[in-house]
Each structure stands twice: as C-alpha cells, then as structure tokens.
Coordinates of N, CA, C and O in Angstrom, one line a residue:
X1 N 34.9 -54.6 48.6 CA 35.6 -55.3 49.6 C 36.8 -56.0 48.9 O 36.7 -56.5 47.7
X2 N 38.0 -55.9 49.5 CA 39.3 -56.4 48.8 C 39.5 -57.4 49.5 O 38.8 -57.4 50.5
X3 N 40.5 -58.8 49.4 CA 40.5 -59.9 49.8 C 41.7 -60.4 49.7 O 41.9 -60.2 48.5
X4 N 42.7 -61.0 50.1 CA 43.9 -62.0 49.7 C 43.9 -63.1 50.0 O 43.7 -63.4 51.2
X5 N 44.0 -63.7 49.2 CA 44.4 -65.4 49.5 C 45.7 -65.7 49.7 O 46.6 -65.1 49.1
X6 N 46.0 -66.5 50.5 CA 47.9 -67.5 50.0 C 47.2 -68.7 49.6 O 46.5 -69.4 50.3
X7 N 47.6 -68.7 48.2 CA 47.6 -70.2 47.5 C 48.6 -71.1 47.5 O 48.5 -72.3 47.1
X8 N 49.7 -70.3 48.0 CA 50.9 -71.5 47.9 C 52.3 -70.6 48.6 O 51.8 -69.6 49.1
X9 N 53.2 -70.7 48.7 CA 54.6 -70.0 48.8 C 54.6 -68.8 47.8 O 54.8 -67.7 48.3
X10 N 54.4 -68.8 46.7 CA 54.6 -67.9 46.0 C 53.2 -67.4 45.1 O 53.4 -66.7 44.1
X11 N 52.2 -67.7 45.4 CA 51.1 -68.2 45.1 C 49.9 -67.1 45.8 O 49.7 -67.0 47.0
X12 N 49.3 -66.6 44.9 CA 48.3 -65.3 45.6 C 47.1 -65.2 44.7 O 46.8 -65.4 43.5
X13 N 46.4 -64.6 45.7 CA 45.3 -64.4 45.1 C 44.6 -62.9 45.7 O 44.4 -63.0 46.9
X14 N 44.2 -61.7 45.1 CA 43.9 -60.4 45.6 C 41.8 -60.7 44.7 O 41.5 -61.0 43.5
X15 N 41.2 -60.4 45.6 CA 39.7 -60.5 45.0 C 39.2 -58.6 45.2 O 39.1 -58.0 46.2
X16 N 38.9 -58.4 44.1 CA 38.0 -56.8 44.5 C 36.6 -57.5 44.3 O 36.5 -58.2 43.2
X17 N 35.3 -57.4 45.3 CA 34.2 -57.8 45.2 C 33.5 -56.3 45.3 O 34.1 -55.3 45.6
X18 N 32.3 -56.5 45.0 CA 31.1 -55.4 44.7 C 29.8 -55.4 45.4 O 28.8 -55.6 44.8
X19 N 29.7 -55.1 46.6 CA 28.7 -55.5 47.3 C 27.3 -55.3 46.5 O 26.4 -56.1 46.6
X20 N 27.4 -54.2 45.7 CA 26.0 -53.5 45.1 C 25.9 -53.7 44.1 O 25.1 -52.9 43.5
X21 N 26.7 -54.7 43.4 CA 26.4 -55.1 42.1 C 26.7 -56.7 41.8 O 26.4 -57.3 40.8
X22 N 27.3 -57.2 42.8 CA 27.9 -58.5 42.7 C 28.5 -58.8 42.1 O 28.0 -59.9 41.8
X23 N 29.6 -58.6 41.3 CA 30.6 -58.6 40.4 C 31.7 -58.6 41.2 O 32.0 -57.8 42.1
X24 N 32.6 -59.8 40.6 CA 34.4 -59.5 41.6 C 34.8 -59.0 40.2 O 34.2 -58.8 39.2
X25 N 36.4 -58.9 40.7 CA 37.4 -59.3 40.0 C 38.6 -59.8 40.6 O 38.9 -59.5 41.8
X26 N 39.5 -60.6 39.9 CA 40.2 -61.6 40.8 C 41.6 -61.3 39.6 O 41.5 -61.1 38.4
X27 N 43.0 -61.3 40.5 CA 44.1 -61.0 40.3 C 44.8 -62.2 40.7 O 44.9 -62.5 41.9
X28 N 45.4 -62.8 39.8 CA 46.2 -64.5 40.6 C 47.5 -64.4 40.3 O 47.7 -63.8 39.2
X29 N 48.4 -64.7 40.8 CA 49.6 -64.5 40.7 C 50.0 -66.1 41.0 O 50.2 -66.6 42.2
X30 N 50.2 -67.0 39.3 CA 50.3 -68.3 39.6 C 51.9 -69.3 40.3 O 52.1 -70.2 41.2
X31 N 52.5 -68.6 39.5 CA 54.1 -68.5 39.5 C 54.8 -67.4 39.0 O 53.9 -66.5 38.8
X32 N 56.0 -67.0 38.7 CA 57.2 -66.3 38.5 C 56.3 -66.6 37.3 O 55.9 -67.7 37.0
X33 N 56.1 -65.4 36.5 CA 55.7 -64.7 35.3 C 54.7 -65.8 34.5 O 54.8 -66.4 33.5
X34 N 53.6 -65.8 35.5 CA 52.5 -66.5 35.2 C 51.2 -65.6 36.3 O 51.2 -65.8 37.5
X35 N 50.2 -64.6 35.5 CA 49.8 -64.3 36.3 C 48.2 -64.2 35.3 O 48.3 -64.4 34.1
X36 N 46.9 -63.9 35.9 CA 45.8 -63.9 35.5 C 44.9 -63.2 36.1 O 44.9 -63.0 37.3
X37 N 44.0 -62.7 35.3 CA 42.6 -61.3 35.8 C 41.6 -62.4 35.6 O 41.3 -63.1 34.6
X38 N 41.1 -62.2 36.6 CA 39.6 -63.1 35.9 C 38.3 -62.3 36.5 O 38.1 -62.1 37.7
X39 N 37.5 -61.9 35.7 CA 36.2 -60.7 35.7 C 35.1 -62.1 35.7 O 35.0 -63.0 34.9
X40 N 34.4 -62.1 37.1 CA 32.7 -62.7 37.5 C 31.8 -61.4 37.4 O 32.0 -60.2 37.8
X41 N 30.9 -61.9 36.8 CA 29.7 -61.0 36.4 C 29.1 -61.6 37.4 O 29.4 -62.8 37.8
X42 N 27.6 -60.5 38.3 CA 26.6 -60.9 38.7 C 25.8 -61.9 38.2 O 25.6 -61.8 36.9
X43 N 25.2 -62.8 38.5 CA 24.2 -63.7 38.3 C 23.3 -63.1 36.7 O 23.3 -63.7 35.6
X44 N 22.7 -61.9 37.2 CA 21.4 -61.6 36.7 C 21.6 -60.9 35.5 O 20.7 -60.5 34.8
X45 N 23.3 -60.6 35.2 CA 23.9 -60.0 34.3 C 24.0 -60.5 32.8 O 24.1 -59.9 31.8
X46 N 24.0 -61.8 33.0 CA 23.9 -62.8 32.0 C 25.4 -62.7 31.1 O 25.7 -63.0 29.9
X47 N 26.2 -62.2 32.0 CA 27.6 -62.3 30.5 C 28.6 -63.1 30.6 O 28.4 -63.7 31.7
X48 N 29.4 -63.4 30.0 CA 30.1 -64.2 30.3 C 31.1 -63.7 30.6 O 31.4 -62.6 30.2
X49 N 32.3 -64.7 31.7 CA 33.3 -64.3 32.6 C 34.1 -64.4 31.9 O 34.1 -65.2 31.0
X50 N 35.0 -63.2 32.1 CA 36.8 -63.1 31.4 C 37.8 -63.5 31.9 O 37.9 -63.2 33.1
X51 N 38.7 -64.2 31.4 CA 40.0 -64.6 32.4 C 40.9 -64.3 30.9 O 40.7 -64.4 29.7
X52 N 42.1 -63.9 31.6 CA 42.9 -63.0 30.8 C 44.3 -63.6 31.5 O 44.3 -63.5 32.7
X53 N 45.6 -64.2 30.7 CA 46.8 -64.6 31.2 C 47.6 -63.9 31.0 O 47.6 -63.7 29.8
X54 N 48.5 -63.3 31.7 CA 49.8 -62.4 31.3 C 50.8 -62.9 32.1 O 50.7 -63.1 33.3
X55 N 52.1 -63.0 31.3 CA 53.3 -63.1 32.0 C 54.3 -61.9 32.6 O 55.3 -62.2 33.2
X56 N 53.8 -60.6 32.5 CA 54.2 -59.6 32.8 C 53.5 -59.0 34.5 O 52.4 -58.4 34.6
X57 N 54.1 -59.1 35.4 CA 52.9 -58.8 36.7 C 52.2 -57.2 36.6 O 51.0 -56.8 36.7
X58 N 53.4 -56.4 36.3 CA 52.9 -55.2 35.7 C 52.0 -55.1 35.4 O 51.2 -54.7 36.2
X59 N 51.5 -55.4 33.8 CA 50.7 -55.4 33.0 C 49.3 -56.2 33.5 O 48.1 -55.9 33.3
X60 N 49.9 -57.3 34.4 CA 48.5 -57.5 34.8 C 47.9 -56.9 36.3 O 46.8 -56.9 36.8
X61 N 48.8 -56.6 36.5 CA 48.1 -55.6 37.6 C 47.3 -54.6 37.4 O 46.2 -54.2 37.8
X62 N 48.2 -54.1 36.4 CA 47.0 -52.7 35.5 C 45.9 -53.0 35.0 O 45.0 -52.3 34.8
X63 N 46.0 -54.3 34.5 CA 44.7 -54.4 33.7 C 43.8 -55.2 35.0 O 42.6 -55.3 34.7
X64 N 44.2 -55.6 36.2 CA 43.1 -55.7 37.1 C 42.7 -54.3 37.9 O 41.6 -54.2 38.5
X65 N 43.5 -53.3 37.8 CA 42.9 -52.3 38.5 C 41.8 -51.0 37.7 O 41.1 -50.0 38.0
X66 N 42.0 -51.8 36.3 CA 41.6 -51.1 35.1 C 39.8 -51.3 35.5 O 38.9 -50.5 35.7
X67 N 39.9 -52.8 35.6 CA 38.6 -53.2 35.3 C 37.9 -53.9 36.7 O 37.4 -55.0 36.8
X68 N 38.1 -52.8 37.9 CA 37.5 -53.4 39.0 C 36.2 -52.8 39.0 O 36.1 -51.7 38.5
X69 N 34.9 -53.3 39.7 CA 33.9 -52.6 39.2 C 33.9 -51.4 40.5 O 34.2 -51.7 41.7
X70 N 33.5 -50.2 40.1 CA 33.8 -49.3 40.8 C 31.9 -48.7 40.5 O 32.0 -47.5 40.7
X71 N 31.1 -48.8 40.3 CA 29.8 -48.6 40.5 C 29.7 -47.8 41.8 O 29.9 -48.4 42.9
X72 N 29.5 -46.5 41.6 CA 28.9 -45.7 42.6 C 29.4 -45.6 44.1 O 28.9 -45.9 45.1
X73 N 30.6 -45.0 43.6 CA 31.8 -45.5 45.0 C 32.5 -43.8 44.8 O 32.8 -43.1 43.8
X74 N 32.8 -43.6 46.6 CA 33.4 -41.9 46.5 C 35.0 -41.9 45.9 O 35.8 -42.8 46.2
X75 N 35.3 -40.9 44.9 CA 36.8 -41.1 44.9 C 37.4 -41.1 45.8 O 38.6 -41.2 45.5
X76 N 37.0 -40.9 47.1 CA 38.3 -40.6 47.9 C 38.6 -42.3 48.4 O 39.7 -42.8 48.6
X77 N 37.2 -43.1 48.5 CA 37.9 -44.5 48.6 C 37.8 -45.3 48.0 O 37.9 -46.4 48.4
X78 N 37.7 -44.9 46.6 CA 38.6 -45.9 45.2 C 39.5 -45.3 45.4 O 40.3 -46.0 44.7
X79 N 40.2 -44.3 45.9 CA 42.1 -44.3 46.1 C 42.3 -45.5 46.8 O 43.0 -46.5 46.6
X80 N 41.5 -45.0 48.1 CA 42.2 -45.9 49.2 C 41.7 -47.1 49.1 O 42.3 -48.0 49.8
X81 N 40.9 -47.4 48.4 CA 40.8 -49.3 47.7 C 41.9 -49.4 46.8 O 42.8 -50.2 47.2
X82 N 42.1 -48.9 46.1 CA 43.1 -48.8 44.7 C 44.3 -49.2 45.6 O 44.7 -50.4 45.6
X83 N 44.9 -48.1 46.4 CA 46.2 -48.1 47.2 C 46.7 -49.3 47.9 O 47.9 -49.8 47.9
X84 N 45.0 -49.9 48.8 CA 45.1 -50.7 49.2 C 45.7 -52.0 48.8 O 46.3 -52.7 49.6
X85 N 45.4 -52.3 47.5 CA 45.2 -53.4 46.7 C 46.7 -53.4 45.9 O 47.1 -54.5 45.2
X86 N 47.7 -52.1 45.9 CA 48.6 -51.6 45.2 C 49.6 -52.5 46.5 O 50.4 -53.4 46.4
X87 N 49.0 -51.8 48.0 CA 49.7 -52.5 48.7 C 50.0 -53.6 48.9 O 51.2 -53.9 49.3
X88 N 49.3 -54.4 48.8 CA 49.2 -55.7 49.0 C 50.0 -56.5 47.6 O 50.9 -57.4 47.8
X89 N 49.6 -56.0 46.1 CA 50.6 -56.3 45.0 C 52.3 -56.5 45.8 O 53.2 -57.4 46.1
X90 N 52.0 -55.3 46.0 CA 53.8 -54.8 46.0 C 54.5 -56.1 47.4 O 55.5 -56.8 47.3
X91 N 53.7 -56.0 48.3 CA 54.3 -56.4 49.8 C 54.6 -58.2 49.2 O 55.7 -58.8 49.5
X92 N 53.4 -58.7 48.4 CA 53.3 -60.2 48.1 C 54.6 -60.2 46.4 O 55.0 -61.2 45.9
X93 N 54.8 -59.0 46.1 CA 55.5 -59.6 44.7 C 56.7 -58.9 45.5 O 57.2 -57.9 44.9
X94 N 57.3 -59.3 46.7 CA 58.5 -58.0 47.7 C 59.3 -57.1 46.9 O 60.5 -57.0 46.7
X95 N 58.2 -56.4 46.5 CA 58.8 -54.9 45.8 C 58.9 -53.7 46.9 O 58.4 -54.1 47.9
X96 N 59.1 -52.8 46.9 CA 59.2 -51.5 47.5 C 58.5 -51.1 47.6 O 58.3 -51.0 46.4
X97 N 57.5 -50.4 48.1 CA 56.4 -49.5 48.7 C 56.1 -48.8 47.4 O 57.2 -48.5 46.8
X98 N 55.1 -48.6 46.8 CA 55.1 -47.8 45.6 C 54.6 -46.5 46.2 O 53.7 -46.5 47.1
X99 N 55.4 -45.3 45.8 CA 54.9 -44.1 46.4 C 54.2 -43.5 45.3 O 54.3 -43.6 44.0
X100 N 53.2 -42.8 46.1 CA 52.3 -42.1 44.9 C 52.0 -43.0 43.4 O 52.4 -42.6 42.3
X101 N 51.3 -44.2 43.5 CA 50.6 -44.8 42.1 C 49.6 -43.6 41.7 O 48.9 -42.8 42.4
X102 N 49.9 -44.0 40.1 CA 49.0 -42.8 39.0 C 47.8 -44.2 39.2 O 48.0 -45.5 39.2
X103 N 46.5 -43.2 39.6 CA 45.4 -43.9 38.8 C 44.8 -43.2 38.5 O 43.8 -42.9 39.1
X104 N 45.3 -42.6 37.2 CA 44.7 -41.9 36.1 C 43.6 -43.1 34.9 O 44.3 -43.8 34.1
X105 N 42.7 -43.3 34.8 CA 42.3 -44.1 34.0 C 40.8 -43.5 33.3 O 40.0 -43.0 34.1
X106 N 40.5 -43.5 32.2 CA 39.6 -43.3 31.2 C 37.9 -43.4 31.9 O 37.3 -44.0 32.9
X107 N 37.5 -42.6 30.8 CA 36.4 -42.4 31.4 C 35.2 -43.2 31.5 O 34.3 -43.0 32.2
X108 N 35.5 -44.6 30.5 CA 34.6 -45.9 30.5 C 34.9 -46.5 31.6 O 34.1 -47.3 31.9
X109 N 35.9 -46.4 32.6 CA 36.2 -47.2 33.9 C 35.0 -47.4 34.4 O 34.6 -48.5 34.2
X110 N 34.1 -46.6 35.0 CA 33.0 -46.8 35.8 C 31.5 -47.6 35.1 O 30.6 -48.2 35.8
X111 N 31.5 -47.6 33.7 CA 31.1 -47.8 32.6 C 30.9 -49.8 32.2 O 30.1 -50.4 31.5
X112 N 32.1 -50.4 33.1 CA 31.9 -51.9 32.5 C 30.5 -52.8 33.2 O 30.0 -52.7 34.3
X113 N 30.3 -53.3 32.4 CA 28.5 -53.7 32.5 C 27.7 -53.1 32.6 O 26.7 -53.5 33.3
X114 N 27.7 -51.3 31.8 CA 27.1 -50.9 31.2 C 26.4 -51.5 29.8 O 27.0 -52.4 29.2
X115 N 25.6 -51.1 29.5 CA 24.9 -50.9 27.6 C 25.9 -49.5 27.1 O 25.8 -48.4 27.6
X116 N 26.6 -49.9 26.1 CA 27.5 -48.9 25.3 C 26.5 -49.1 24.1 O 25.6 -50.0 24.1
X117 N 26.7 -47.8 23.0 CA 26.7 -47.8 21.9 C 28.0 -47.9 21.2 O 29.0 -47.4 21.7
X118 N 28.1 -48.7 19.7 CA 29.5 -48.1 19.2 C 28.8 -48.0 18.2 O 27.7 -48.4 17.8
X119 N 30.1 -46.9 17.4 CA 29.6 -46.2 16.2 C 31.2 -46.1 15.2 O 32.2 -45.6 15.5
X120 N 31.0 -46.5 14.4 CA 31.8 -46.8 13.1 C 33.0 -45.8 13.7 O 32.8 -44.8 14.4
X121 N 34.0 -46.2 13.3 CA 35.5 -45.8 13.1 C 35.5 -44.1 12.3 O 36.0 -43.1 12.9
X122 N 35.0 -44.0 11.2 CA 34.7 -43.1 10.3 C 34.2 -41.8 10.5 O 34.6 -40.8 10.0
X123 N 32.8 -41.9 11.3 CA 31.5 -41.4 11.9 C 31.1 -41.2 12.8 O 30.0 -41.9 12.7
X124 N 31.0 -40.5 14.2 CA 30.4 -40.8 14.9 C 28.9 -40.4 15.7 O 28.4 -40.2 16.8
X125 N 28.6 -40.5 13.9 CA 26.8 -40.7 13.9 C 26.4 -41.9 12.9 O 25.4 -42.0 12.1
X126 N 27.1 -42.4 13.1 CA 26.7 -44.2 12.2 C 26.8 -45.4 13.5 O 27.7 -46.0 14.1
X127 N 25.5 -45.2 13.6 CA 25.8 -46.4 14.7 C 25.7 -47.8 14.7 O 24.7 -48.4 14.6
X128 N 26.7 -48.2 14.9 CA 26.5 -50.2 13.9 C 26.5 -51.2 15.1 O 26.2 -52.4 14.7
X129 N 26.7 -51.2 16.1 CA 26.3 -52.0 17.5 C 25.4 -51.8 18.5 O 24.5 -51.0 18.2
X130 N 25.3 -52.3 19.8 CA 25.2 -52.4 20.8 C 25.4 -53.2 21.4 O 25.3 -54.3 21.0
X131 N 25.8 -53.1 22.8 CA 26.3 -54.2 23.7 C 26.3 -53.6 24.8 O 25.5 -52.7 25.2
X132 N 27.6 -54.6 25.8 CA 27.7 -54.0 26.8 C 28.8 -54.4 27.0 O 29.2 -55.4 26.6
X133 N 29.6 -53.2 28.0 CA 30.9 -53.3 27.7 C 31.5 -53.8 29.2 O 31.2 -53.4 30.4
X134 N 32.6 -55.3 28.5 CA 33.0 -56.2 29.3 C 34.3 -55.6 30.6 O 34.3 -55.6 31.8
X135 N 35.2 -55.1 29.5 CA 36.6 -54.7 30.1 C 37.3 -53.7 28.8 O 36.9 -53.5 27.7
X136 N 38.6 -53.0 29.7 CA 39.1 -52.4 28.9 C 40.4 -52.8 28.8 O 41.0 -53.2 29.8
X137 N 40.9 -52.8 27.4 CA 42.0 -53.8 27.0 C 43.2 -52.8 26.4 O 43.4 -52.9 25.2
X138 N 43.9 -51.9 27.3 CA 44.8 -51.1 26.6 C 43.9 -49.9 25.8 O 42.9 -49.7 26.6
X139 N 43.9 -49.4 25.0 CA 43.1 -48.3 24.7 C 41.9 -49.1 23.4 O 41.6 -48.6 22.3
X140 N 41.4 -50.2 23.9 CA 40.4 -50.7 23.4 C 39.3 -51.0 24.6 O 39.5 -50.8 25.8
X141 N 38.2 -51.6 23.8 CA 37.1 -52.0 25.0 C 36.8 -53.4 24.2 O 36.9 -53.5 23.0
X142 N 36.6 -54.2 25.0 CA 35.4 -55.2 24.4 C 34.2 -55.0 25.0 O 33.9 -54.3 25.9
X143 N 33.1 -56.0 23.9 CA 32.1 -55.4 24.2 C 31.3 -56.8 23.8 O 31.6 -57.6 23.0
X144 N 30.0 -56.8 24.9 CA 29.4 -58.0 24.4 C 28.2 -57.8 23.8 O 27.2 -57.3 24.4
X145 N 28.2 -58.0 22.5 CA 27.4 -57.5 21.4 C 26.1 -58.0 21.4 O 25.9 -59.2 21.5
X146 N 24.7 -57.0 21.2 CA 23.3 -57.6 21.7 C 22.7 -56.8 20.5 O 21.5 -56.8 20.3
X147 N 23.4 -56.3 19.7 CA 22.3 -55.9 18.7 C 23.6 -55.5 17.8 O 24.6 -54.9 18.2
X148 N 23.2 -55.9 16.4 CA 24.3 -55.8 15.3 C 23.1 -54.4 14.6 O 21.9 -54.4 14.8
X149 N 23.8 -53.4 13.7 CA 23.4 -52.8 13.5 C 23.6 -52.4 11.9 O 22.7 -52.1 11.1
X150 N 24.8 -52.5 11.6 CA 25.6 -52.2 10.3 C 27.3 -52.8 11.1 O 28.4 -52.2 11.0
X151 N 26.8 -54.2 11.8 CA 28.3 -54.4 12.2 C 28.6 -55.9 11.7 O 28.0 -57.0 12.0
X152 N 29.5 -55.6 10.7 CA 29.4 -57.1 10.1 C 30.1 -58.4 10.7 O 29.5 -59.4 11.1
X153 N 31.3 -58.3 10.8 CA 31.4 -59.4 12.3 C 30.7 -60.1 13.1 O 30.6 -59.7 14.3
X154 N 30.1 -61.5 12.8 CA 29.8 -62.0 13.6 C 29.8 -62.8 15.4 O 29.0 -63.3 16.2
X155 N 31.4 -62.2 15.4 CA 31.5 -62.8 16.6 C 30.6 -62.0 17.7 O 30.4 -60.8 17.6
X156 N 30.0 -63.0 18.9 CA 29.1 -62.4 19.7 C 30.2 -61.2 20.9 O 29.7 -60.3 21.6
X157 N 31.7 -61.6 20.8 CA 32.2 -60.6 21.5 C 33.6 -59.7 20.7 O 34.6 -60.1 20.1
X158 N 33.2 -58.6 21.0 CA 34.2 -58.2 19.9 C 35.3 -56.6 20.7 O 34.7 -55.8 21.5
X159 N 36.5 -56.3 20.5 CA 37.4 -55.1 20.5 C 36.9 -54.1 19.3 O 36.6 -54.2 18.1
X160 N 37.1 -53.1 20.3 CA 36.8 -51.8 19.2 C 37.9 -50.5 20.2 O 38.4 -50.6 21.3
X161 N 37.8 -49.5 19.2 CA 38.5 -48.3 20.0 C 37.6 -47.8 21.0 O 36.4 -47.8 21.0
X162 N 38.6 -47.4 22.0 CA 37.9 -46.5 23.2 C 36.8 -45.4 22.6 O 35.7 -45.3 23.1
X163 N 37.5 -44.5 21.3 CA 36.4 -43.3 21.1 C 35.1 -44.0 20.5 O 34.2 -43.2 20.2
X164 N 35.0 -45.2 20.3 CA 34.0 -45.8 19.9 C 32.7 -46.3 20.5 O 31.6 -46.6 20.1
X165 N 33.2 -46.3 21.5 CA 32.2 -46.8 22.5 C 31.6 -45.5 23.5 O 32.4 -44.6 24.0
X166 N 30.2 -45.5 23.7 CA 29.6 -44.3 24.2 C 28.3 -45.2 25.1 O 27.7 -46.2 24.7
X167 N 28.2 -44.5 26.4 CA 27.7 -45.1 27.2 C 26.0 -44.9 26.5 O 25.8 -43.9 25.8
X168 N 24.8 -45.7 26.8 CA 23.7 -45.7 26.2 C 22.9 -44.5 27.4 O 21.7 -44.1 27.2

C-alpha cells in the first residue's frame, strides 16, 4: 500500500507499507534539499529502524525505492507500485512526468530482512558473519550482525560489498 501525506506547502511525505510483513518505508521531503528514508521493521523482527538524510532528492528517492519491502509481490505490480510512487515524487517535487523509469535493481532487493551470510572479501568460502540484511546502500549492504564468525569489528551493524552477502 502507497500513501502521501502534505506536511506543509512544500512538505511531503510518500509511505510504502507491507501488508504481509509489516514493514513500511517512508520518504520525507523536509524542505528544498533536505530530504529523508526512514525503514520501520515489523514488531516481531526485532531490528532496529533506519533513517537516512540526504540533500539530493534524487539520491534519495533511489535509495527509498531501493529498499521498499517487496516480499512476495508480482512484478507486474512492483512496476505499477514503483511507477506509482515515481508519480507522485515527480507531480509533488513539479518535475515532468518521468517517462519510462529504469527499475533495474540487484538481486538482494527482495532479500532485506532476510538472514544473509557474508563471507570474507578474499574467499567466498570463508564465512565470518551472519545477520540480516537491513538496506542497500549504493553497491553495499548493511547488515545486522547476529553471529560474528572470523569478523573482527565489533560494531553490532556493519557495510559490506554486495558480492558478499548471500541469502541463508
């Protein structure tokens, strides 16, 4: 389900919600080159929420369409959600009709709040994590780390390469 708010004159809000998983994601558009992604997890998922600031609307558009949860949905209407949501960008930031948007995107897309494995840079039969993966960040992933393996980094949430992360 897609959603828009008016928060103000120039002031917006686009929600993609997940009926079958309970997970939004939320696109805010604060002011003129102040804009924010913010990722809710289901209740029962236990992770913690992302909120992400960008001054570029672009960039954060893409990275909200990157990481909408798309769980078990036909491609023909993740276009027409995608499109939808393209529409609504474009009409609220009064840009031009985008004809034909690429939504070409990687194969972890469907994959966020999954259990990933990652496996060393080097190798990929050395496996030094597990987690589960939050969002995708440009040709990286984060991942919320549940089992250290041979991964020395402490932090509980960490970036790694795309080819690194493999669904469990």
């Amino acid at each position: 389900m897609v959603e828009l708010y008016q928060l103000g004159k120039d002031a917006y809000r686009i929600v993609w919600r997940s009926k079958m998983t309970g997970a939004s994601t939320t696109f805010i558009s604060m002011a003129k080159d102040k804009y924010q992604v913010i990722r809710q997890w289901a209740q029962n998922k236990r992770l913690p929420d992302i909120n992400i600031e960008f001054e570029q609307r672009k960039v954060a558009f893409s990275h909200f369409l990157r990481n909408v949860d798309i769980v078990k949905i036909a491609h023909d209407l993740l276009r027409k959600a995608r499109e939808f949501c393209t529409g609504l960008f474009a009409e609220q930031e009064n840009l031009p009709d985008i004809k034909a948007p690429d939504f070409r995107f990687g194969r972890l897309q469907s994959a966020i709040g999954r259990k990933v494995n990652i496996y060393s840079k080097t190798s990929k039969e050395h496996l030094i994590a597990r987690g589960y993966l939050l969002q995708l960040v440009g040709s990286q992933v984060e991942v919320h780390i549940t089992e250290r393996l041979d991964l020395q980094n402490p932090k509980k949430i960490q970036k790694f390469p795309t080819n690194s992360a493999f669904l469990v």
